[in-house]
């Protein structure tokens, strides 16, 4: 079974930065679209960013575009989310997810959490004002 483990969360002041990591198991880590989602208390899980198998194609939610950067290093079986200019609205548990597709395809499927097969346990990000 594929295992994903997030790390790098914590408490940060508004305007600060954090880098989240998602370490994956399995020899096919570099073959599929992966994404980051987040869930704030009392809210539904929402899409943050996605990246195709090679790392050459990315997509961001409007709320984080220009502030967050998704990347991956398939040789290390690791995906990253660099988060800059954080604000309190970014406070949430951040989840790493892996799909079974290699490319986005243009129909926004990668923004829907039910399209992902494997999930990490999440890492808490708290941004204070």
PDB file of C-alpha atoms in Angstrom:
ATOM      1  CA  UNK A   1       0.000   0.000   0.000  1.00  0.00           C
ATOM      2  CA  UNK A   2       1.193   3.516  -0.802  1.00  0.00           C
ATOM      3  CA  UNK A   3       2.106   5.548   2.263  1.00  0.00           C
ATOM      4  CA  UNK A   4       2.380   9.334   2.394  1.00  0.00           C
ATOM      5  CA  UNK A   5       3.716  11.285   5.359  1.00  0.00           C
ATOM      6  CA  UNK A   6       3.535  15.076   5.673  1.00  0.00           C
ATOM      7  CA  UNK A   7       5.932  17.158   7.728  1.00  0.00           C
ATOM      8  CA  UNK A   8       6.973  20.776   8.152  1.00  0.00           C
ATOM      9  CA  UNK A   9       3.863  22.262   9.704  1.00  0.00           C
ATOM     10  CA  UNK A  10       3.916  24.488  12.735  1.00  0.00           C
ATOM     11  CA  UNK A  11       3.086  27.894  14.158  1.00  0.00           C
ATOM     12  CA  UNK A  12       4.157  30.961  12.210  1.00  0.00           C
ATOM     13  CA  UNK A  13       3.375  34.674  12.282  1.00  0.00           C
ATOM     14  CA  UNK A  14       1.431  36.317   9.486  1.00  0.00           C
ATOM     15  CA  UNK A  15       3.752  37.176   6.632  1.00  0.00           C
ATOM     16  CA  UNK A  16       6.055  34.289   7.413  1.00  0.00           C
ATOM     17  CA  UNK A  17       6.910  31.158   5.476  1.00  0.00           C
ATOM     18  CA  UNK A  18       6.826  27.396   5.875  1.00  0.00           C
ATOM     19  CA  UNK A  19       7.831  24.519   3.639  1.00  0.00           C
ATOM     20  CA  UNK A  20       5.809  21.338   3.827  1.00  0.00           C
ATOM     21  CA  UNK A  21       7.180  17.996   2.707  1.00  0.00           C
ATOM     22  CA  UNK A  22       5.359  14.854   1.651  1.00  0.00           C
ATOM     23  CA  UNK A  23       7.464  11.714   1.774  1.00  0.00           C
ATOM     24  CA  UNK A  24       6.075   8.799  -0.206  1.00  0.00           C
ATOM     25  CA  UNK A  25       6.711   5.103  -0.313  1.00  0.00           C
ATOM     26  CA  UNK A  26       6.558   2.940  -3.396  1.00  0.00           C
ATOM     27  CA  UNK A  27       8.645   2.659  -6.535  1.00  0.00           C
ATOM     28  CA  UNK A  28       6.057   4.420  -8.735  1.00  0.00           C
ATOM     29  CA  UNK A  29       6.021   7.713  -6.832  1.00  0.00           C
ATOM     30  CA  UNK A  30       7.104   9.649  -9.909  1.00  0.00           C
ATOM     31  CA  UNK A  31       4.358   8.370 -12.209  1.00  0.00           C
ATOM     32  CA  UNK A  32       1.237  10.226 -11.067  1.00  0.00           C
ATOM     33  CA  UNK A  33      -0.378  13.570 -10.375  1.00  0.00           C
ATOM     34  CA  UNK A  34      -0.133  14.588  -6.743  1.00  0.00           C
ATOM     35  CA  UNK A  35      -1.752  17.367  -4.815  1.00  0.00           C
ATOM     36  CA  UNK A  36      -2.039  19.342  -1.622  1.00  0.00           C
ATOM     37  CA  UNK A  37      -5.363  19.903   0.119  1.00  0.00           C
ATOM     38  CA  UNK A  38      -6.202  21.644   3.368  1.00  0.00           C
ATOM     39  CA  UNK A  39      -9.005  21.568   5.901  1.00  0.00           C
ATOM     40  CA  UNK A  40      -9.736  24.268   8.452  1.00  0.00           C
ATOM     41  CA  UNK A  41     -11.758  23.529  11.615  1.00  0.00           C
ATOM     42  CA  UNK A  42     -15.432  23.132  10.770  1.00  0.00           C
ATOM     43  CA  UNK A  43     -14.752  23.483   7.043  1.00  0.00           C
ATOM     44  CA  UNK A  44     -14.693  21.055   4.148  1.00  0.00           C
ATOM     45  CA  UNK A  45     -11.409  19.992   2.648  1.00  0.00           C
ATOM     46  CA  UNK A  46     -10.321  22.307  -0.164  1.00  0.00           C
ATOM     47  CA  UNK A  47      -7.871  22.099  -3.028  1.00  0.00           C
ATOM     48  CA  UNK A  48      -4.569  23.937  -2.716  1.00  0.00           C
ATOM     49  CA  UNK A  49      -2.268  22.822  -5.538  1.00  0.00           C
ATOM     50  CA  UNK A  50      -1.505  19.936  -7.890  1.00  0.00           C
ATOM     51  CA  UNK A  51       1.502  18.791  -9.891  1.00  0.00           C
ATOM     52  CA  UNK A  52       1.851  16.315 -12.740  1.00  0.00           C
ATOM     53  CA  UNK A  53       4.163  13.327 -12.800  1.00  0.00           C
ATOM     54  CA  UNK A  54       7.209  15.214 -14.071  1.00  0.00           C
ATOM     55  CA  UNK A  55       6.722  18.425 -12.102  1.00  0.00           C
ATOM     56  CA  UNK A  56       6.491  20.492 -15.291  1.00  0.00           C
ATOM     57  CA  UNK A  57       2.764  21.242 -14.954  1.00  0.00           C
ATOM     58  CA  UNK A  58       1.238  22.807 -11.859  1.00  0.00           C
ATOM     59  CA  UNK A  59      -2.090  24.276 -10.846  1.00  0.00           C
ATOM     60  CA  UNK A  60      -3.010  26.450  -7.867  1.00  0.00           C
ATOM     61  CA  UNK A  61      -6.157  27.546  -6.138  1.00  0.00           C
ATOM     62  CA  UNK A  62      -6.767  31.271  -6.586  1.00  0.00           C
ATOM     63  CA  UNK A  63      -6.425  31.782  -2.840  1.00  0.00           C
ATOM     64  CA  UNK A  64      -2.770  30.704  -2.834  1.00  0.00           C
ATOM     65  CA  UNK A  65      -1.559  31.546  -6.340  1.00  0.00           C
ATOM     66  CA  UNK A  66       1.506  33.759  -6.229  1.00  0.00           C
ATOM     67  CA  UNK A  67       2.254  32.822  -2.619  1.00  0.00           C
ATOM     68  CA  UNK A  68       2.601  29.029  -2.681  1.00  0.00           C
ATOM     69  CA  UNK A  69       4.810  26.863  -4.877  1.00  0.00           C
ATOM     70  CA  UNK A  70       4.335  23.129  -5.374  1.00  0.00           C
ATOM     71  CA  UNK A  71       7.268  20.998  -6.493  1.00  0.00           C
ATOM     72  CA  UNK A  72       8.489  17.418  -6.433  1.00  0.00           C
ATOM     73  CA  UNK A  73      11.724  15.475  -6.412  1.00  0.00           C
ATOM     74  CA  UNK A  74      10.910  12.027  -7.719  1.00  0.00           C
ATOM     75  CA  UNK A  75      14.417  10.737  -7.051  1.00  0.00           C
ATOM     76  CA  UNK A  76      13.753  11.393  -3.363  1.00  0.00           C
ATOM     77  CA  UNK A  77      10.097  10.305  -3.421  1.00  0.00           C
ATOM     78  CA  UNK A  78       9.167  13.693  -2.008  1.00  0.00           C
ATOM     79  CA  UNK A  79       6.718  16.479  -2.852  1.00  0.00           C
ATOM     80  CA  UNK A  80       6.927  19.974  -1.400  1.00  0.00           C
ATOM     81  CA  UNK A  81       4.724  22.968  -0.770  1.00  0.00           C
ATOM     82  CA  UNK A  82       6.584  26.219  -0.215  1.00  0.00           C
ATOM     83  CA  UNK A  83       4.227  28.648   1.506  1.00  0.00           C
ATOM     84  CA  UNK A  84       5.154  32.330   1.599  1.00  0.00           C
ATOM     85  CA  UNK A  85       3.335  35.433   2.827  1.00  0.00           C
ATOM     86  CA  UNK A  86       1.134  33.324   5.060  1.00  0.00           C
ATOM     87  CA  UNK A  87      -1.999  34.795   6.582  1.00  0.00           C
ATOM     88  CA  UNK A  88      -4.426  33.519   9.257  1.00  0.00           C
ATOM     89  CA  UNK A  89      -6.796  32.266   6.548  1.00  0.00           C
ATOM     90  CA  UNK A  90      -4.132  29.698   5.643  1.00  0.00           C
ATOM     91  CA  UNK A  91      -4.536  28.015   9.037  1.00  0.00           C
ATOM     92  CA  UNK A  92      -5.563  24.409   8.423  1.00  0.00           C
ATOM     93  CA  UNK A  93      -4.440  20.820   8.414  1.00  0.00           C
ATOM     94  CA  UNK A  94      -2.578  20.279   5.152  1.00  0.00           C
ATOM     95  CA  UNK A  95      -2.825  16.918   3.412  1.00  0.00           C
ATOM     96  CA  UNK A  96      -0.681  15.308   0.752  1.00  0.00           C
ATOM     97  CA  UNK A  97      -2.521  13.169  -1.807  1.00  0.00           C
ATOM     98  CA  UNK A  98      -1.659  10.926  -4.747  1.00  0.00           C
ATOM     99  CA  UNK A  99      -3.858  10.158  -7.742  1.00  0.00           C
ATOM    100  CA  UNK A 100      -3.713   7.350 -10.301  1.00  0.00           C
ATOM    101  CA  UNK A 101      -3.321   9.671 -13.304  1.00  0.00           C
ATOM    102  CA  UNK A 102      -0.152  11.074 -14.789  1.00  0.00           C
ATOM    103  CA  UNK A 103      -1.493  14.316 -16.279  1.00  0.00           C
ATOM    104  CA  UNK A 104      -4.178  16.883 -15.500  1.00  0.00           C
ATOM    105  CA  UNK A 105      -6.137  16.558 -18.748  1.00  0.00           C
ATOM    106  CA  UNK A 106      -7.732  20.006 -18.650  1.00  0.00           C
ATOM    107  CA  UNK A 107     -11.030  19.172 -16.939  1.00  0.00           C
ATOM    108  CA  UNK A 108     -10.076  20.202 -13.381  1.00  0.00           C
ATOM    109  CA  UNK A 109     -10.484  16.702 -11.968  1.00  0.00           C
ATOM    110  CA  UNK A 110      -7.320  17.276  -9.944  1.00  0.00           C
ATOM    111  CA  UNK A 111      -9.076  19.899  -7.802  1.00  0.00           C
ATOM    112  CA  UNK A 112     -11.521  17.340  -6.403  1.00  0.00           C
ATOM    113  CA  UNK A 113     -10.412  15.361  -3.365  1.00  0.00           C
ATOM    114  CA  UNK A 114     -12.383  12.266  -4.360  1.00  0.00           C
ATOM    115  CA  UNK A 115     -10.140  11.886  -7.410  1.00  0.00           C
ATOM    116  CA  UNK A 116      -7.166  10.994  -5.215  1.00  0.00           C
ATOM    117  CA  UNK A 117      -6.538   7.462  -4.016  1.00  0.00           C
ATOM    118  CA  UNK A 118      -3.911   7.863  -1.305  1.00  0.00           C
ATOM    119  CA  UNK A 119      -3.645  10.368   1.537  1.00  0.00           C
ATOM    120  CA  UNK A 120      -1.263  11.290   4.294  1.00  0.00           C
ATOM    121  CA  UNK A 121      -2.315  11.935   7.874  1.00  0.00           C
ATOM    122  CA  UNK A 122      -1.907  15.699   7.595  1.00  0.00           C
ATOM    123  CA  UNK A 123       0.257  18.347   9.204  1.00  0.00           C
ATOM    124  CA  UNK A 124      -1.060  21.340  11.133  1.00  0.00           C
ATOM    125  CA  UNK A 125      -0.270  24.846   9.931  1.00  0.00           C
ATOM    126  CA  UNK A 126      -1.259  27.681  12.246  1.00  0.00           C
ATOM    127  CA  UNK A 127      -0.739  31.315  11.258  1.00  0.00           C
ATOM    128  CA  UNK A 128      -1.064  33.930  13.973  1.00  0.00           C
ATOM    129  CA  UNK A 129      -1.922  37.586  13.403  1.00  0.00           C
TER     130      UNK A 129
END
